[in-house]
Amino acid sequence: MYDEINFEKIDLSLEPPAKEPERQHYFIAKLRRYVEAERKRLDRSVTCAVVTFGCQMNARDSEKLSGILETAGYELTEDENADFVIYNTCTVRDNANQRVYGRLGHLGGMKKKFPHKRIALCGCMMQEPSVIEKLKKSYRFVDLIFGTHNIYKFAELLVTMFESKDPVVDIWDSTDQIVEELPTERKYPFKSGINIMFGCNNFCSYCIVPYVRGRERSREPEDILREIESLAADGVVEVMLLGQNVNSYGRNLKNPISFARLLQEVEKIEGIKRIRFMTSHPKDLSDELIAVMKHSEKICRHLHLPLQSGSTRILQAMNRRYTREDYLDLVQKLRREIPDLAITTDIIVGFPGETPEDVDLTIDMVKQVQYDNAFTFLYSKRTGTPAAAMENQVPDSVMKEGFDRLLNVVQDTARKQIRRLKGQTLDALVEEVNEQDPALLTGRLSNNTIVHFPGDKSLVGKIVPVYLKECHGFYYAGEIQEANNG
Ligand code: 5AD
Ligand code: SF4
């Protein structure tokens, strides 16, 4: 696709095209001139760092940002001393925001020493008006600020930044645009996330995502399949289909299609060996999806199914639209149909009005479901959400007490679940050479469990059978089963 574009041939004396993605291709060509000029001036390569906060969606967006920067001539680095640094931010909980402010202060210090350094901010946090006000007042050294809806204009925004003396701030309230065919730079050559939809319509009462990511928009299945085919041709063996609520994928398309049907189409793509997806909302998980998962050779044995609370009263206040019993019924069905499925979840402690008895119900739920892992969060008040205006906010000390009680049970359960795999031989996708011990490889099982085992780095990106020898809490030490190796 974009590999075939010859940016040198784009005539920059013409006006930029109005149509996308041609318009962005034009700006990438223009950006290359600016980066080249900078390279000559500095007499060395021009570096950039893309720093990601938050979820898998942000990680995927960062790959898109990196792709454009690399195509423009930047050298990617993880070092924030780089000539250009961009923070792709998250605002789902307040501690994510505080971390950005903290690190930004540090970047500002670096810029005082190296004034040619350029700093940009994007992502969910930028969609909050109070954040923009604060940045304009107290962080005036930031050169470029944009949000979630105009990320596809990154090349154009960078050109504006190079041409402007003042900081560039461009935040949109919403968009119905989905721009395809821009360069991306994958973190792993053998696996990739793919956005199948953007935004969320659920308005869980604690959650800021619908406000900062906008209404739900599904990509056309043909575009998704074409992207996965080209990834497969490029060596990708594992795909992760991404959306805030993948179970409602396709409902609002002109020709509606279910998520289960989309999965069946992805399954047909040659070269793709594993399919993952995230996130599933329990209220929309269909029998059709369970059946497709059950009969699939490629869909991984892992389901992330956020519970949020085990108390029906709190679930109602959260606007989750299922009861404790609905969730348990769903889990029972899943366990019956797909016995080797690992189930993970998200849980919030300290939602307004939550009592220790509600936490007990959540703990009981963890015991009944036997999660393989649960991400537990302290409730964080997000301005503009209905829950932030609720009167019965829970004091910090009560929240923390409930959180600690829950965490103990979550960890016990996860350890128990993982121990059950001991002695089995299961396929692992080798993801990397172990950071602590270069004689070891790190792989991931279909059910998302991590296993470390001796092996050569040439196996990275390959799927190998691994004997699960010793369980170390949340991961395994294993050995490749030589007989089937290859
Ligand atoms: N406070 C705490 N946790 C939250 N999450 C979303 N919003 C909040 C909030 N205001 C959690 C939910 C969600 C996960 C991505 O983040 O558990 O599933
Ligand atoms: Fe937030 Fe609920 Fe949408 Fe998930 S489903 S992004 S928690 S509003």
XYZ file of C-alpha atoms and ligand atoms in Angstrom:
512
model
C 0.000 0.000 0.000
C 1.959 3.012 1.246
C 5.190 1.122 0.540
C 4.439 1.716 -3.089
C 4.096 5.468 -2.663
C 7.064 7.391 -3.972
C 7.090 10.421 -1.730
C 9.869 12.047 -3.777
C 7.515 12.213 -6.730
C 4.758 14.151 -4.942
C 4.717 17.690 -6.368
C 4.859 20.055 -3.399
C 4.413 23.133 -5.592
C 0.768 22.092 -5.980
C -1.912 22.750 -3.363
C -2.422 19.826 -0.946
C -5.185 17.472 -2.137
C -8.505 17.717 -0.263
C -9.079 13.960 -0.240
C -7.670 11.524 2.342
C -5.343 9.677 2.534
C -3.731 11.475 -0.449
C -3.675 14.681 1.581
C -1.623 13.037 4.337
C 0.723 11.470 1.777
C 1.370 15.007 0.487
C 2.187 16.200 4.014
C 4.442 13.227 4.692
C 6.388 14.252 1.557
C 6.599 17.813 2.862
C 7.598 16.635 6.325
C 10.473 14.664 4.834
C 11.938 17.949 3.578
C 11.810 19.497 7.046
C 13.353 16.454 8.695
C 16.078 16.322 6.039
C 16.858 20.013 6.597
C 17.096 19.347 10.347
C 19.392 16.381 9.695
C 21.729 18.577 7.661
C 21.696 21.327 10.256
C 22.478 18.924 13.111
C 24.803 16.809 10.965
C 23.394 13.612 12.460
C 20.207 11.575 12.298
C 17.119 13.229 13.749
C 15.561 11.154 16.526
C 12.065 10.775 17.925
C 10.430 8.918 20.813
C 6.800 7.839 20.992
C 5.736 7.213 24.590
C 2.494 5.312 25.145
C 0.236 5.465 28.189
C -2.875 3.317 28.607
C -4.532 0.565 26.666
C -3.969 -1.598 23.586
C -5.818 0.955 21.439
C -3.275 3.578 22.371
C -0.465 1.119 21.687
C -1.884 0.607 18.195
C -2.269 4.385 17.666
C 1.377 4.767 18.680
C 2.382 2.325 15.946
C 0.614 4.614 13.500
C 2.411 7.675 14.886
C 5.733 5.816 14.684
C 5.024 4.746 11.102
C 4.528 8.320 10.002
C 7.589 9.572 11.865
C 9.784 6.867 10.405
C 8.484 7.445 6.876
C 9.225 11.138 7.385
C 12.885 10.307 8.076
C 13.043 10.239 11.863
C 15.043 7.577 13.656
C 12.884 5.935 16.331
C 14.328 5.606 19.828
C 12.996 4.981 23.325
C 15.209 7.682 24.784
C 13.310 10.829 25.707
C 16.413 12.893 24.980
C 15.244 12.615 21.358
C 14.796 15.652 19.099
C 11.039 15.034 19.000
C 9.037 13.420 21.799
C 5.333 12.643 21.682
C 3.240 11.392 24.624
C 0.182 9.405 23.591
C -1.893 9.874 26.725
C -4.626 8.033 28.646
C -7.226 9.568 30.952
C -9.256 6.580 32.096
C -8.078 7.106 35.676
C -6.601 10.216 37.240
C -3.233 8.626 38.081
C -2.600 8.300 34.318
C -3.017 12.083 34.008
C -0.741 12.767 36.987
C 1.967 10.618 35.463
C 1.830 12.632 32.241
C 2.166 15.943 34.092
C 5.091 14.601 36.093
C 7.028 13.351 33.092
C 6.156 16.444 31.098
C 7.807 18.619 33.717
C 10.971 16.601 33.216
C 10.767 17.012 29.420
C 10.376 20.764 29.879
C 13.647 20.751 31.823
C 15.385 18.969 28.928
C 14.017 21.498 26.460
C 15.554 24.360 28.454
C 18.955 22.793 27.793
C 18.237 21.840 24.159
C 15.845 24.455 22.786
C 15.566 22.772 19.382
C 13.748 19.864 21.042
C 10.079 19.575 20.059
C 7.375 18.120 22.301
C 3.900 16.889 21.349
C 0.911 15.495 23.242
C -2.023 13.525 21.895
C -4.570 10.904 22.944
C -7.534 10.716 25.283
C -6.354 13.172 27.917
C -6.245 15.940 25.299
C -9.993 15.625 24.715
C -10.619 17.125 28.155
C -11.018 20.922 28.065
C -9.642 21.315 31.606
C -6.417 19.578 30.539
C -5.941 21.896 27.569
C -6.455 24.926 29.822
C -3.852 23.670 32.263
C -1.364 22.918 29.472
C -1.824 26.356 27.914
C -1.250 27.988 31.268
C 1.504 25.953 32.859
C 3.190 23.901 30.102
C 3.736 26.453 27.374
C 6.821 24.677 26.063
C 4.654 22.003 24.388
C 4.801 22.532 20.597
C 1.896 20.424 19.369
C -1.333 19.203 20.973
C -4.029 17.161 19.247
C -6.724 14.680 20.270
C -8.134 11.289 19.376
C -10.303 12.307 16.398
C -7.646 13.906 14.186
C -4.761 11.516 14.773
C -4.886 10.564 11.095
C -3.773 14.158 10.384
C -0.527 13.697 12.314
C 1.680 14.402 9.272
C -0.209 17.585 8.471
C -0.090 18.726 12.103
C 3.672 18.145 12.217
C 4.124 20.281 9.107
C 2.045 23.033 10.741
C 4.269 22.709 13.823
C 7.428 23.142 11.724
C 5.924 26.204 10.028
C 4.535 27.883 13.132
C 6.274 29.952 15.777
C 3.461 29.387 18.276
C 2.286 26.117 19.769
C -0.212 24.270 17.566
C -3.382 23.097 19.331
C -6.013 21.223 17.324
C -8.739 19.327 19.187
C -11.922 18.085 17.510
C -15.165 17.235 19.293
C -15.899 14.247 17.085
C -15.375 12.751 13.660
C -17.057 10.308 11.323
C -13.837 9.839 9.323
C -11.933 6.569 9.338
C -8.785 7.094 7.288
C -7.058 3.956 6.024
C -3.717 3.357 4.371
C -1.275 5.384 6.352
C 2.107 3.945 7.328
C 2.459 2.025 10.603
C 5.543 0.756 12.382
C 4.810 -2.443 14.284
C 6.466 -3.064 17.621
C 6.576 -6.816 16.925
C 7.066 -8.113 13.359
C 4.993 -11.238 14.042
C 1.945 -9.860 15.863
C -0.253 -6.866 15.469
C -3.334 -5.105 16.835
C -6.033 -4.130 14.363
C -8.717 -1.582 15.125
C -12.067 -2.977 14.119
C -14.056 -0.161 15.680
C -13.584 3.154 17.431
C -15.415 4.830 20.301
C -18.058 3.504 22.676
C -21.816 3.969 23.113
C -22.218 2.300 26.481
C -21.767 5.210 28.867
C -20.913 3.168 31.944
C -21.485 5.851 34.562
C -17.866 5.941 35.831
C -16.186 5.944 32.426
C -14.780 8.845 30.449
C -14.071 6.842 27.276
C -17.331 7.656 25.417
C -16.598 11.364 25.960
C -12.992 11.294 24.768
C -13.218 8.617 22.066
C -16.666 9.528 20.743
C -19.518 7.405 19.419
C -19.046 3.843 18.245
C -17.933 3.505 14.613
C -17.149 0.135 13.019
C -14.736 -0.257 10.133
C -15.981 -2.004 7.013
C -15.199 -5.751 7.186
C -13.532 -5.623 3.740
C -11.066 -2.997 4.991
C -10.275 -5.022 8.115
C -9.759 -8.239 6.167
C -7.589 -6.501 3.577
C -5.431 -5.051 6.340
C -5.044 -8.478 8.001
C -4.209 -10.107 4.657
C -1.450 -7.602 4.075
C -0.182 -8.093 7.640
C -0.123 -11.866 7.072
C 1.823 -11.321 3.850
C 4.249 -9.265 5.923
C 4.891 -12.098 8.414
C 2.240 -11.494 11.074
C 0.945 -14.744 12.629
C -1.113 -13.356 15.524
C -3.723 -10.606 15.339
C -5.564 -8.852 18.148
C -8.854 -7.315 17.042
C -9.353 -4.131 19.024
C -12.447 -2.228 20.094
C -13.963 -0.883 23.330
C -16.826 -3.341 22.891
C -16.042 -5.797 20.096
C -19.264 -7.726 20.747
C -21.309 -4.924 19.239
C -19.066 -4.714 16.156
C -20.817 -4.205 12.842
C -24.299 -3.396 14.105
C -24.309 0.117 12.715
C -22.757 -0.618 9.352
C -24.834 -0.081 6.204
C -24.647 -3.854 5.713
C -24.661 -5.080 9.314
C -22.452 -8.043 10.214
C -21.862 -9.685 13.576
C -18.515 -9.895 15.338
C -18.730 -13.701 15.182
C -19.086 -13.552 11.383
C -16.104 -11.218 11.152
C -14.055 -13.707 13.178
C -15.010 -16.485 10.790
C -13.723 -14.417 7.886
C -10.477 -13.612 9.707
C -10.054 -17.324 10.415
C -9.928 -18.005 6.663
C -6.875 -15.816 6.119
C -3.860 -17.924 5.334
C -0.781 -17.275 7.440
C -2.758 -16.059 10.474
C -2.347 -18.690 13.188
C -3.789 -16.985 16.230
C -6.669 -14.580 16.718
C -7.266 -12.581 19.879
C -9.730 -9.810 20.607
C -10.402 -7.201 23.250
C -12.678 -6.034 24.934
C -15.930 -7.964 25.346
C -18.892 -6.446 27.141
C -20.819 -9.222 28.932
C -24.202 -7.804 27.913
C -23.399 -8.263 24.208
C -21.609 -11.616 24.207
C -23.689 -13.844 21.916
C -24.211 -17.595 21.694
C -23.078 -17.248 18.091
C -19.702 -15.959 19.298
C -19.333 -18.806 21.805
C -20.065 -21.334 19.063
C -17.552 -19.735 16.694
C -14.883 -19.688 19.392
C -15.587 -23.297 20.316
C -15.090 -24.591 16.786
C -12.214 -22.336 15.851
C -8.675 -23.593 15.361
C -7.220 -20.113 15.572
C -9.164 -18.113 18.144
C -7.158 -18.127 21.361
C -8.477 -19.722 24.522
C -8.692 -16.427 26.339
C -11.588 -14.098 26.994
C -11.283 -10.756 28.728
C -14.708 -10.164 30.229
C -14.840 -7.089 32.480
C -17.029 -7.674 35.536
C -16.507 -4.270 37.240
C -18.557 -5.346 40.285
C -20.176 -8.498 41.674
C -23.062 -6.572 43.214
C -26.168 -6.172 41.064
C -27.032 -2.933 42.850
C -23.645 -1.412 41.990
C -23.761 -2.817 38.448
C -27.046 -1.014 37.988
C -25.599 2.259 39.272
C -22.668 1.707 36.921
C -25.132 1.332 34.005
C -23.581 -1.993 33.032
C -26.929 -3.525 32.032
C -26.378 -7.036 33.408
C -26.892 -8.586 36.832
C -24.590 -10.752 38.872
C -26.722 -13.755 37.832
C -26.550 -12.848 34.132
C -22.772 -12.769 34.359
C -22.569 -16.091 36.216
C -24.890 -17.741 33.677
C -22.673 -16.479 30.884
C -19.543 -17.835 32.561
C -21.223 -21.203 33.118
C -22.124 -21.391 29.439
C -18.570 -20.459 28.447
C -17.042 -23.045 30.767
C -19.400 -25.728 29.492
C -18.727 -25.023 25.825
C -15.017 -24.175 26.014
C -13.529 -25.908 29.076
C -9.944 -24.786 28.449
C -10.877 -21.092 28.206
C -8.979 -18.651 30.420
C -11.191 -15.822 31.648
C -9.742 -12.518 32.819
C -11.506 -9.410 34.010
C -11.477 -5.793 35.187
C -12.885 -4.820 38.573
C -13.407 -1.396 40.115
C -13.432 -0.965 43.898
C -14.887 2.127 45.536
C -17.627 3.117 43.117
C -19.970 5.670 44.791
C -22.273 3.977 47.284
C -20.283 0.734 47.393
C -20.346 -0.900 50.849
C -18.021 -3.593 52.254
C -20.924 -6.016 51.647
C -20.840 -5.145 47.938
C -17.102 -5.879 47.940
C -17.907 -9.226 49.576
C -20.200 -9.981 46.648
C -17.412 -9.117 44.212
C -14.991 -11.346 46.114
C -17.517 -14.163 46.046
C -17.839 -13.711 42.321
C -14.049 -13.987 41.855
C -14.151 -17.255 43.791
C -17.016 -18.613 41.700
C -15.660 -17.601 38.305
C -12.036 -18.547 39.087
C -10.437 -15.857 36.974
C -7.036 -16.516 35.458
C -6.255 -12.878 36.097
C -8.111 -9.767 37.187
C -7.051 -6.157 36.817
C -8.285 -4.368 39.899
C -8.685 -0.600 39.992
C -9.488 1.943 42.651
C -12.433 4.009 41.490
C -11.250 7.304 40.036
C -13.615 10.258 39.750
C -13.716 11.505 36.144
C -15.135 14.987 35.620
C -18.219 15.000 33.424
C -19.259 11.387 34.088
C -22.549 10.723 35.960
C -20.719 8.903 38.779
C -18.592 11.974 39.532
C -21.766 13.856 40.478
C -23.046 11.112 42.800
C -23.198 12.164 46.420
C -22.153 8.974 48.145
C -18.462 8.938 47.168
C -16.499 6.332 49.123
C -13.710 7.588 51.436
C -10.179 6.642 50.301
C -9.473 4.507 53.379
C -12.612 2.388 52.860
C -11.790 2.028 49.164
C -8.260 0.844 49.917
C -9.418 -1.636 52.528
C -11.822 -3.220 50.018
C -9.176 -3.164 47.317
C -6.636 -5.049 49.445
C -9.177 -7.655 50.458
C -10.129 -8.220 46.827
C -6.537 -8.293 45.587
C -5.640 -11.139 47.964
C -8.411 -13.320 46.602
C -7.678 -12.362 42.987
C -4.045 -13.368 43.363
C -4.842 -16.649 45.106
C -7.338 -17.567 42.420
C -5.023 -16.643 39.557
C -2.186 -18.718 41.037
C -4.507 -21.684 41.468
C -5.801 -21.417 37.923
C -2.342 -21.217 36.419
C -1.065 -24.161 38.473
C -3.624 -26.389 36.765
C -1.606 -26.287 33.552
C 1.432 -27.976 35.104
C 2.728 -30.995 33.179
C 0.882 -30.165 29.961
C 2.582 -29.437 26.645
C 1.020 -26.452 24.930
C 1.870 -24.269 21.951
C 3.602 -20.985 22.744
C 4.243 -18.100 20.400
C 7.828 -17.033 21.089
C 7.681 -13.275 21.684
C 11.186 -12.299 22.718
C 14.494 -13.186 24.266
C 14.101 -12.997 28.033
C 15.286 -9.631 29.327
C 16.910 -10.987 32.492
C 18.455 -14.139 31.038
C 19.390 -14.128 27.327
C 19.593 -17.948 27.311
C 15.819 -17.996 27.802
C 12.955 -17.190 25.462
C 9.608 -15.800 26.533
C 6.489 -17.206 24.936
C 2.749 -16.817 25.320
C 0.257 -19.654 25.410
C -3.081 -19.463 23.641
C -4.673 -18.833 27.060
C -2.336 -15.822 27.515
C -0.099 -17.427 30.174
C 3.584 -16.554 29.913
C 6.238 -19.272 29.806
C 10.045 -18.952 29.872
C 12.208 -21.693 28.354
C 15.712 -22.231 26.979
C 15.994 -21.672 23.245
C 17.631 -19.819 20.413
C 16.586 -16.323 19.382
C 15.910 -17.573 15.843
C 12.656 -18.983 17.259
C 11.215 -15.525 18.002
C 7.946 -15.196 16.077
C 7.495 -18.976 15.796
C 4.960 -21.197 17.530
C 6.590 -24.066 19.438
C 5.236 -26.807 21.756
C 6.426 -26.203 25.302
C 6.325 -28.586 28.240
C 5.116 -26.667 31.313
C 7.536 -27.868 33.926
C 7.424 -25.538 36.916
C 4.845 -23.002 37.936
C 6.307 -19.800 39.402
C 3.276 -17.909 40.646
C 1.893 -16.222 37.556
C 4.162 -17.751 34.905
C 5.818 -21.031 33.924
C 9.310 -22.328 33.397
C 9.226 -24.840 30.560
C 11.092 -26.757 27.913
C 10.567 -27.031 24.192
C 9.313 -30.473 23.223
C 12.048 -31.398 20.792
C 10.151 -34.188 19.040
C 7.629 -31.833 17.494
C 9.865 -28.853 17.246
C 9.642 -27.230 13.853
N -12.094 4.470 37.757
C -11.459 3.284 37.900
N -11.369 2.395 36.926
C -11.943 2.694 35.733
N -12.021 2.008 34.579
C -12.686 2.758 33.676
N -13.055 3.924 34.219
C -12.602 3.910 35.519
C -12.678 4.829 36.595
N -13.294 5.993 36.475
C -11.495 0.659 34.421
C -12.603 -0.335 34.061
C -12.313 -0.658 32.625
C -10.808 -0.502 32.570
C -10.242 -0.321 31.217
O -10.568 0.639 33.358
O -12.446 -1.468 34.868
O -12.732 -1.939 32.260
Fe -16.032 2.664 29.256
Fe -18.137 1.040 29.583
Fe -17.408 1.840 27.099
Fe -15.843 0.115 28.449
S -17.972 -0.257 27.756
S -15.176 1.956 27.307
S -16.094 0.833 30.575
S -18.186 3.154 28.745
